[in-house]
């Protein structure tokens, strides 16, 4: 188990290579060393570097303002200490969004089944993330059942069943076009009867029809609550990291219609602009729970803010 854990950590680190190398290259260009004087030019360069890393303009301005205040308070003249201060401020943003606590501890403290409601637009990596999450939970010795709640597309049900086979977990599904609330209700009943630890319910991803989508998702949640008033215990939005600031815009739309409790950041391996993690955390104040870092089923990990920030600064 220890070797598998270390292997997964190394896989996660490798999956962040594009983001890390891009971030370190940009950071090196502003020379955070004892030779560099703090100046207006330095602070401008730091702003440009953070924006180029997709941290976002608003988050960047707040970060740089905090760093300048700290530098002034300490009467700093050289740039070298700013690197450690930047790490601290980036970590503070992630912790400020509630990125603390163990996923497994939360599951174990709950009644069975613990229910994840997974939402996201089509193409964001939602179905893939569900399959990876199911596999990850099984690796943590949790039993898992999937509910094919995206009944709008026949392909969505088929894709979920394929991922169920890959993760070796059963899928509860109805016919295409059937009531997604009915699927959720039956999936919960099946999970309860089997003593399953975790139920993961998929949903439709048609953000363009926001009113209908909201009603559908609310109906699915109510169906779950007929069985367990606390369900769903987590409502997680899957967003595509490759789309950068567009991912943030997408998340803003979902948060208007849903009480999100967390995010799954998919395809983080495919982007050099992982700085969007900080923009998302600060602007939405929603914790990032999991990250997808590759194509394989085990390229998936619980998000660790400290490790993520440390990895960004490691050569």
CSV table of N, CA and C in Angstrom, one decimal, residues 59-188:
chain,number,residue,atom,x,y,z
A,59,UNK,N,-7.3,38.2,-9.3
A,59,UNK,CA,-6.5,37.4,-8.2
A,59,UNK,C,-5.1,37.9,-8.2
A,60,UNK,N,-4.5,38.1,-9.4
A,60,UNK,CA,-3.1,38.6,-9.5
A,60,UNK,C,-3.0,40.0,-8.7
A,61,UNK,N,-3.9,40.9,-9.0
A,61,UNK,CA,-3.8,42.2,-8.4
A,61,UNK,C,-3.8,42.1,-6.8
A,62,UNK,N,-4.7,41.2,-6.4
A,62,UNK,CA,-4.8,41.0,-4.9
A,62,UNK,C,-3.6,40.4,-4.3
A,63,UNK,N,-3.0,39.4,-5.0
A,63,UNK,CA,-1.8,38.8,-4.6
A,63,UNK,C,-0.6,39.8,-4.5
A,64,UNK,N,-0.4,40.5,-5.6
A,64,UNK,CA,0.7,41.5,-5.6
A,64,UNK,C,0.5,42.5,-4.6
A,65,UNK,N,-0.7,43.0,-4.4
A,65,UNK,CA,-0.9,44.0,-3.3
A,65,UNK,C,-0.5,43.5,-1.9
A,66,UNK,N,-0.9,42.2,-1.7
A,66,UNK,CA,-0.6,41.6,-0.4
A,66,UNK,C,1.0,41.5,-0.2
A,67,UNK,N,1.6,41.1,-1.3
A,67,UNK,CA,3.1,40.9,-1.3
A,67,UNK,C,3.8,42.2,-1.1
A,68,UNK,N,3.3,43.3,-1.7
A,68,UNK,CA,3.9,44.6,-1.6
A,68,UNK,C,3.7,45.1,-0.1
A,69,UNK,N,2.5,44.9,0.4
A,69,UNK,CA,2.3,45.3,1.8
A,69,UNK,C,3.2,44.6,2.8
A,70,UNK,N,3.4,43.3,2.6
A,70,UNK,CA,4.3,42.5,3.4
A,70,UNK,C,5.7,43.0,3.3
A,71,UNK,N,6.1,43.2,2.0
A,71,UNK,CA,7.5,43.7,1.8
A,71,UNK,C,7.8,45.0,2.4
A,72,UNK,N,6.8,45.9,2.3
A,72,UNK,CA,6.9,47.3,2.9
A,72,UNK,C,7.0,47.2,4.4
A,73,UNK,N,6.1,46.3,5.0
A,73,UNK,CA,6.1,46.1,6.5
A,73,UNK,C,7.4,45.6,7.0
A,74,UNK,N,8.1,44.8,6.2
A,74,UNK,CA,9.4,44.2,6.6
A,74,UNK,C,10.6,45.0,6.1
A,75,UNK,N,10.3,46.1,5.5
A,75,UNK,CA,11.3,47.0,5.0
A,75,UNK,C,12.3,46.3,4.0
A,76,UNK,N,11.7,45.4,3.2
A,76,UNK,CA,12.6,44.7,2.3
A,76,UNK,C,13.1,45.5,1.1
A,77,UNK,N,14.3,45.3,0.7
A,77,UNK,CA,14.9,46.0,-0.4
A,77,UNK,C,15.2,45.0,-1.6
A,78,UNK,N,15.4,43.7,-1.2
A,78,UNK,CA,15.8,42.7,-2.2
A,78,UNK,C,14.6,41.8,-2.4
A,79,UNK,N,14.6,41.1,-3.6
A,79,UNK,CA,13.4,40.3,-4.1
A,79,UNK,C,13.4,38.9,-3.5
A,80,UNK,N,14.6,38.4,-3.1
A,80,UNK,CA,14.7,37.0,-2.7
A,80,UNK,C,13.6,36.5,-1.7
A,81,UNK,N,13.2,37.3,-0.7
A,81,UNK,CA,12.2,36.8,0.3
A,81,UNK,C,10.8,36.7,-0.3
A,82,UNK,N,10.6,37.4,-1.5
A,82,UNK,CA,9.3,37.4,-2.1
A,82,UNK,C,8.8,36.0,-2.6
A,83,UNK,N,9.8,35.2,-2.9
A,83,UNK,CA,9.4,33.8,-3.4
A,83,UNK,C,8.7,33.0,-2.3
A,84,UNK,N,9.3,33.0,-1.1
A,84,UNK,CA,8.6,32.3,0.0
A,84,UNK,C,7.3,32.9,0.3
A,85,UNK,N,7.2,34.2,0.3
A,85,UNK,CA,6.0,34.9,0.6
A,85,UNK,C,4.9,34.6,-0.5
A,86,UNK,N,5.3,34.5,-1.7
A,86,UNK,CA,4.4,34.1,-2.8
A,86,UNK,C,3.8,32.7,-2.5
A,87,UNK,N,4.7,31.8,-2.2
A,87,UNK,CA,4.2,30.4,-1.8
A,87,UNK,C,3.1,30.5,-0.7
A,88,UNK,N,3.4,31.3,0.3
A,88,UNK,CA,2.5,31.4,1.4
A,88,UNK,C,1.2,32.0,1.0
A,89,UNK,N,1.2,33.0,0.2
A,89,UNK,CA,0.0,33.6,-0.2
A,89,UNK,C,-0.9,32.7,-1.1
A,90,UNK,N,-0.2,32.0,-2.0
A,90,UNK,CA,-0.9,31.1,-2.9
A,90,UNK,C,-1.6,30.0,-2.1
A,91,UNK,N,-0.9,29.5,-1.1
A,91,UNK,CA,-1.4,28.4,-0.2
A,91,UNK,C,-2.6,29.0,0.6
A,92,UNK,N,-2.5,30.2,1.0
A,92,UNK,CA,-3.6,30.8,1.8
A,92,UNK,C,-4.8,30.9,1.0
A,93,UNK,N,-4.7,31.2,-0.4
A,93,UNK,CA,-5.9,31.3,-1.2
A,93,UNK,C,-6.6,29.9,-1.3
A,94,UNK,N,-5.8,28.8,-1.4
A,94,UNK,CA,-6.4,27.5,-1.5
A,94,UNK,C,-7.0,27.1,-0.2
A,95,UNK,N,-6.4,27.4,0.9
A,95,UNK,CA,-7.0,27.1,2.2
A,95,UNK,C,-8.2,28.0,2.5
A,96,UNK,N,-8.2,29.2,2.0
A,96,UNK,CA,-9.3,30.1,2.2
A,96,UNK,C,-10.6,29.6,1.6
A,97,UNK,N,-10.4,28.7,0.5
A,97,UNK,CA,-11.6,28.2,-0.2
A,97,UNK,C,-12.1,26.9,0.5
A,98,UNK,N,-11.4,26.5,1.6
A,98,UNK,CA,-11.9,25.4,2.4
A,98,UNK,C,-11.2,24.1,2.0
A,99,UNK,N,-10.1,24.2,1.4
A,99,UNK,CA,-9.4,23.0,0.9
A,99,UNK,C,-8.7,22.3,2.1
A,100,UNK,N,-9.4,21.8,3.0
A,100,UNK,CA,-8.8,21.1,4.2
A,100,UNK,C,-9.7,20.0,4.6
A,101,UNK,N,-9.1,19.0,5.3
A,101,UNK,CA,-9.9,17.8,5.7
A,101,UNK,C,-9.8,16.7,4.7
A,102,UNK,N,-9.9,15.5,5.2
A,102,UNK,CA,-9.8,14.3,4.4
A,102,UNK,C,-11.1,13.9,3.8
A,103,UNK,N,-11.1,13.5,2.6
A,103,UNK,CA,-12.3,13.0,1.9
A,103,UNK,C,-12.8,11.7,2.5
A,104,UNK,N,-11.8,10.9,2.8
A,104,UNK,CA,-12.2,9.6,3.4
A,104,UNK,C,-12.8,9.7,4.8
A,105,UNK,N,-12.3,10.7,5.6
A,105,UNK,CA,-12.8,10.9,6.9
A,105,UNK,C,-14.3,11.4,6.8
A,106,UNK,N,-14.5,12.2,5.8
A,106,UNK,CA,-15.9,12.7,5.6
A,106,UNK,C,-16.8,11.5,5.2
A,107,UNK,N,-16.4,10.6,4.4
A,107,UNK,CA,-17.2,9.5,4.0
A,107,UNK,C,-17.4,8.5,5.2
A,108,UNK,N,-16.4,8.3,6.0
A,108,UNK,CA,-16.5,7.4,7.1
A,108,UNK,C,-17.4,7.9,8.2
A,109,UNK,N,-17.5,9.3,8.3
A,109,UNK,CA,-18.3,9.9,9.3
A,109,UNK,C,-19.8,9.9,8.9
A,110,UNK,N,-20.1,9.6,7.7
A,110,UNK,CA,-21.5,9.7,7.1
A,110,UNK,C,-22.2,8.3,7.2
A,111,UNK,N,-23.5,8.4,7.1
A,111,UNK,CA,-24.3,7.1,7.0
A,111,UNK,C,-24.0,6.6,5.6
A,112,UNK,N,-24.2,5.3,5.4
A,112,UNK,CA,-24.1,4.7,4.0
A,112,UNK,C,-25.4,4.7,3.3
A,113,UNK,N,-25.4,5.0,2.0
A,113,UNK,CA,-24.2,5.3,1.2
A,113,UNK,C,-24.0,6.8,1.3
A,114,UNK,N,-22.7,7.2,1.2
A,114,UNK,CA,-22.3,8.5,1.0
A,114,UNK,C,-22.5,8.9,-0.5
A,115,UNK,N,-23.2,10.0,-0.8
A,115,UNK,CA,-23.6,10.3,-2.1
A,115,UNK,C,-22.9,11.4,-2.7
A,116,UNK,N,-22.3,11.2,-3.9
A,116,UNK,CA,-21.7,12.3,-4.7
A,116,UNK,C,-22.6,12.5,-5.9
A,117,UNK,N,-23.1,13.8,-6.1
A,117,UNK,CA,-23.8,14.2,-7.3
A,117,UNK,C,-22.8,14.9,-8.1
A,118,UNK,N,-22.5,14.4,-9.3
A,118,UNK,CA,-21.5,15.0,-10.2
A,118,UNK,C,-22.1,15.8,-11.3
A,119,UNK,N,-21.7,17.0,-11.5
A,119,UNK,CA,-22.3,17.9,-12.5
A,119,UNK,C,-21.1,18.4,-13.4
A,120,UNK,N,-21.5,18.9,-14.6
A,120,UNK,CA,-20.5,19.5,-15.5
A,120,UNK,C,-21.1,19.5,-16.9
A,121,UNK,N,-20.5,20.4,-17.7
A,121,UNK,CA,-21.0,20.5,-19.1
A,121,UNK,C,-20.4,19.3,-19.9
A,122,UNK,N,-21.1,19.0,-21.0
A,122,UNK,CA,-20.6,17.9,-21.8
A,122,UNK,C,-19.2,18.3,-22.4
A,123,UNK,N,-18.3,17.3,-22.3
A,123,UNK,CA,-17.0,17.6,-22.8
A,123,UNK,C,-16.0,18.0,-21.8
A,124,UNK,N,-16.5,18.2,-20.6
A,124,UNK,CA,-15.6,18.7,-19.5
A,124,UNK,C,-14.7,17.6,-18.9
A,125,UNK,N,-15.1,16.3,-19.2
A,125,UNK,CA,-14.4,15.2,-18.6
A,125,UNK,C,-15.2,14.6,-17.5
A,126,UNK,N,-16.5,14.9,-17.4
A,126,UNK,CA,-17.3,14.5,-16.3
A,126,UNK,C,-17.4,12.9,-16.2
A,127,UNK,N,-17.7,12.3,-17.3
A,127,UNK,CA,-17.9,10.8,-17.2
A,127,UNK,C,-16.5,10.1,-16.8
A,128,UNK,N,-15.5,10.6,-17.5
A,128,UNK,CA,-14.1,10.1,-17.2
A,128,UNK,C,-13.8,10.3,-15.7
A,129,UNK,N,-14.1,11.5,-15.2
A,129,UNK,CA,-13.8,11.8,-13.8
A,129,UNK,C,-14.6,10.9,-12.8
A,130,UNK,N,-15.8,10.6,-13.2
A,130,UNK,CA,-16.6,9.7,-12.4
A,130,UNK,C,-16.0,8.3,-12.3
A,131,UNK,N,-15.6,7.8,-13.5
A,131,UNK,CA,-14.9,6.5,-13.5
A,131,UNK,C,-13.6,6.5,-12.7
A,132,UNK,N,-12.8,7.5,-12.8
A,132,UNK,CA,-11.6,7.6,-12.1
A,132,UNK,C,-11.8,7.8,-10.6
A,133,UNK,N,-12.9,8.5,-10.2
A,133,UNK,CA,-13.2,8.7,-8.8
A,133,UNK,C,-13.6,7.3,-8.2
A,134,UNK,N,-14.5,6.6,-9.0
A,134,UNK,CA,-14.9,5.2,-8.5
A,134,UNK,C,-13.7,4.3,-8.3
A,135,UNK,N,-12.7,4.4,-9.2
A,135,UNK,CA,-11.5,3.6,-9.1
A,135,UNK,C,-10.7,4.0,-7.9
A,136,UNK,N,-10.6,5.3,-7.7
A,136,UNK,CA,-9.8,5.9,-6.6
A,136,UNK,C,-10.4,5.4,-5.3
A,137,UNK,N,-11.7,5.5,-5.2
A,137,UNK,CA,-12.4,5.1,-3.9
A,137,UNK,C,-12.2,3.6,-3.7
A,138,UNK,N,-12.2,2.8,-4.7
A,138,UNK,CA,-12.0,1.4,-4.5
A,138,UNK,C,-10.6,1.1,-4.0
A,139,UNK,N,-9.6,1.9,-4.5
A,139,UNK,CA,-8.3,1.8,-4.0
A,139,UNK,C,-8.1,2.1,-2.6
A,140,UNK,N,-9.1,2.9,-2.1
A,140,UNK,CA,-9.1,3.2,-0.6
A,140,UNK,C,-10.0,2.3,0.2
A,141,UNK,N,-10.3,1.1,-0.5
A,141,UNK,CA,-11.1,0.0,0.1
A,141,UNK,C,-12.5,0.4,0.4
A,142,UNK,N,-13.1,1.3,-0.5
A,142,UNK,CA,-14.5,1.6,-0.4
A,142,UNK,C,-15.3,0.9,-1.5
A,143,UNK,N,-16.5,0.4,-1.1
A,143,UNK,CA,-17.3,-0.1,-2.2
A,143,UNK,C,-18.1,1.0,-2.8
A,144,UNK,N,-18.3,0.9,-4.2
A,144,UNK,CA,-18.9,2.0,-5.0
A,144,UNK,C,-20.0,1.5,-5.9
A,145,UNK,N,-21.0,2.3,-6.1
A,145,UNK,CA,-22.0,2.0,-7.1
A,145,UNK,C,-22.2,3.3,-7.9
A,146,UNK,N,-22.5,3.2,-9.2
A,146,UNK,CA,-22.7,4.3,-10.1
A,146,UNK,C,-24.2,4.4,-10.5
A,147,UNK,N,-24.7,5.7,-10.6
A,147,UNK,CA,-26.1,5.9,-11.1
A,147,UNK,C,-26.0,6.7,-12.3
A,148,UNK,N,-26.5,6.2,-13.4
A,148,UNK,CA,-26.5,6.8,-14.7
A,148,UNK,C,-27.6,7.8,-14.9
A,149,UNK,N,-27.4,9.0,-14.2
A,149,UNK,CA,-28.5,10.0,-14.2
A,149,UNK,C,-28.5,10.9,-15.4
A,150,UNK,N,-27.5,10.8,-16.3
A,150,UNK,CA,-27.6,11.6,-17.5
A,150,UNK,C,-28.3,10.7,-18.6
A,151,UNK,N,-29.6,10.8,-18.4
A,151,UNK,CA,-30.5,10.0,-19.3
A,151,UNK,C,-30.8,10.7,-20.6
A,152,UNK,N,-30.4,12.0,-20.7
A,152,UNK,CA,-30.6,12.8,-21.9
A,152,UNK,C,-30.0,12.2,-23.2
A,153,UNK,N,-28.7,11.7,-22.9
A,153,UNK,CA,-28.0,11.1,-24.1
A,153,UNK,C,-27.7,9.6,-23.8
A,154,UNK,N,-28.1,8.8,-24.8
A,154,UNK,CA,-27.9,7.4,-24.7
A,154,UNK,C,-26.4,7.1,-24.6
A,155,UNK,N,-25.6,7.9,-25.3
A,155,UNK,CA,-24.1,7.7,-25.3
A,155,UNK,C,-23.5,7.9,-23.9
A,156,UNK,N,-24.2,8.8,-23.1
A,156,UNK,CA,-23.7,9.1,-21.7
A,156,UNK,C,-23.8,7.8,-20.9
A,157,UNK,N,-25.0,7.1,-21.0
A,157,UNK,CA,-25.2,5.9,-20.3
A,157,UNK,C,-24.2,4.8,-20.7
A,158,UNK,N,-24.0,4.7,-22.0
A,158,UNK,CA,-23.0,3.7,-22.5
A,158,UNK,C,-21.6,4.0,-22.0
A,159,UNK,N,-21.2,5.3,-22.0
A,159,UNK,CA,-19.9,5.7,-21.6
A,159,UNK,C,-19.7,5.4,-20.1
A,160,UNK,N,-20.7,5.7,-19.3
A,160,UNK,CA,-20.6,5.4,-17.9
A,160,UNK,C,-20.5,3.9,-17.6
A,161,UNK,N,-21.2,3.1,-18.4
A,161,UNK,CA,-21.1,1.6,-18.2
A,161,UNK,C,-19.8,1.1,-18.6
A,162,UNK,N,-19.1,1.7,-19.6
A,162,UNK,CA,-17.8,1.4,-20.0
A,162,UNK,C,-16.8,1.7,-18.8
A,163,UNK,N,-17.0,2.8,-18.2
A,163,UNK,CA,-16.1,3.2,-17.1
A,163,UNK,C,-16.4,2.3,-15.9
A,164,UNK,N,-17.6,2.0,-15.7
A,164,UNK,CA,-18.0,1.0,-14.6
A,164,UNK,C,-17.2,-0.3,-14.8
A,165,UNK,N,-17.2,-0.8,-16.0
A,165,UNK,CA,-16.4,-2.0,-16.2
A,165,UNK,C,-14.9,-1.8,-15.9
A,166,UNK,N,-14.4,-0.7,-16.4
A,166,UNK,CA,-13.0,-0.4,-16.1
A,166,UNK,C,-12.7,-0.4,-14.6
A,167,UNK,N,-13.6,0.3,-13.9
A,167,UNK,CA,-13.4,0.4,-12.4
A,167,UNK,C,-13.9,-0.8,-11.6
A,168,UNK,N,-14.5,-1.7,-12.4
A,168,UNK,CA,-15.1,-2.9,-11.7
A,168,UNK,C,-16.1,-2.5,-10.7
A,169,UNK,N,-17.0,-1.6,-11.1
A,169,UNK,CA,-18.2,-1.3,-10.2
A,169,UNK,C,-19.5,-1.4,-11.0
A,170,UNK,N,-20.6,-1.7,-10.4
A,170,UNK,CA,-21.8,-1.8,-11.1
A,170,UNK,C,-22.4,-0.4,-11.4
A,171,UNK,N,-23.3,-0.4,-12.4
A,171,UNK,CA,-24.0,0.8,-12.8
A,171,UNK,C,-25.5,0.6,-12.8
A,172,UNK,N,-26.2,1.5,-12.1
A,172,UNK,CA,-27.7,1.4,-12.2
A,172,UNK,C,-28.1,2.3,-13.3
A,173,UNK,N,-28.8,1.8,-14.2
A,173,UNK,CA,-29.2,2.6,-15.4
A,173,UNK,C,-30.7,2.3,-15.8
A,174,UNK,N,-31.4,3.3,-16.4
A,174,UNK,CA,-32.7,3.1,-17.0
A,174,UNK,C,-32.5,3.3,-18.5
A,175,UNK,N,-33.6,3.4,-19.2
A,175,UNK,CA,-33.6,3.6,-20.6
A,175,UNK,C,-33.3,5.1,-20.9
A,176,UNK,N,-32.7,5.4,-22.0
A,176,UNK,CA,-32.4,6.8,-22.4
A,176,UNK,C,-33.8,7.6,-22.4
A,177,UNK,N,-33.7,8.8,-21.9
A,177,UNK,CA,-34.9,9.6,-21.9
A,177,UNK,C,-35.8,9.4,-20.7
A,178,UNK,N,-35.4,8.5,-19.8
A,178,UNK,CA,-36.2,8.2,-18.6
A,178,UNK,C,-35.9,9.3,-17.6
A,179,UNK,N,-36.7,9.3,-16.5
A,179,UNK,CA,-36.6,10.3,-15.4
A,179,UNK,C,-35.3,10.1,-14.6
A,180,UNK,N,-34.4,11.1,-14.7
A,180,UNK,CA,-33.1,11.0,-13.9
A,180,UNK,C,-33.3,10.9,-12.4
A,181,UNK,N,-34.4,11.5,-11.9
A,181,UNK,CA,-34.7,11.4,-10.5
A,181,UNK,C,-35.0,9.9,-10.1
A,182,UNK,N,-35.7,9.2,-11.0
A,182,UNK,CA,-36.0,7.8,-10.8
A,182,UNK,C,-34.7,7.0,-10.8
A,183,UNK,N,-33.8,7.3,-11.6
A,183,UNK,CA,-32.5,6.6,-11.6
A,183,UNK,C,-31.8,6.8,-10.3
A,184,UNK,N,-31.7,8.1,-9.8
A,184,UNK,CA,-31.1,8.4,-8.6
A,184,UNK,C,-31.7,7.6,-7.4
A,185,UNK,N,-33.1,7.6,-7.4
A,185,UNK,CA,-33.8,7.0,-6.3
A,185,UNK,C,-33.5,5.5,-6.3
A,186,UNK,N,-33.5,4.8,-7.5
A,186,UNK,CA,-33.3,3.4,-7.6
A,186,UNK,C,-31.8,3.1,-7.2
A,187,UNK,N,-30.9,3.9,-7.7
A,187,UNK,CA,-29.5,3.7,-7.4
A,187,UNK,C,-29.2,3.8,-5.9
A,188,UNK,N,-29.9,4.7,-5.2
A,188,UNK,CA,-29.7,4.8,-3.7
A,188,UNK,C,-30.3,3.6,-3.1
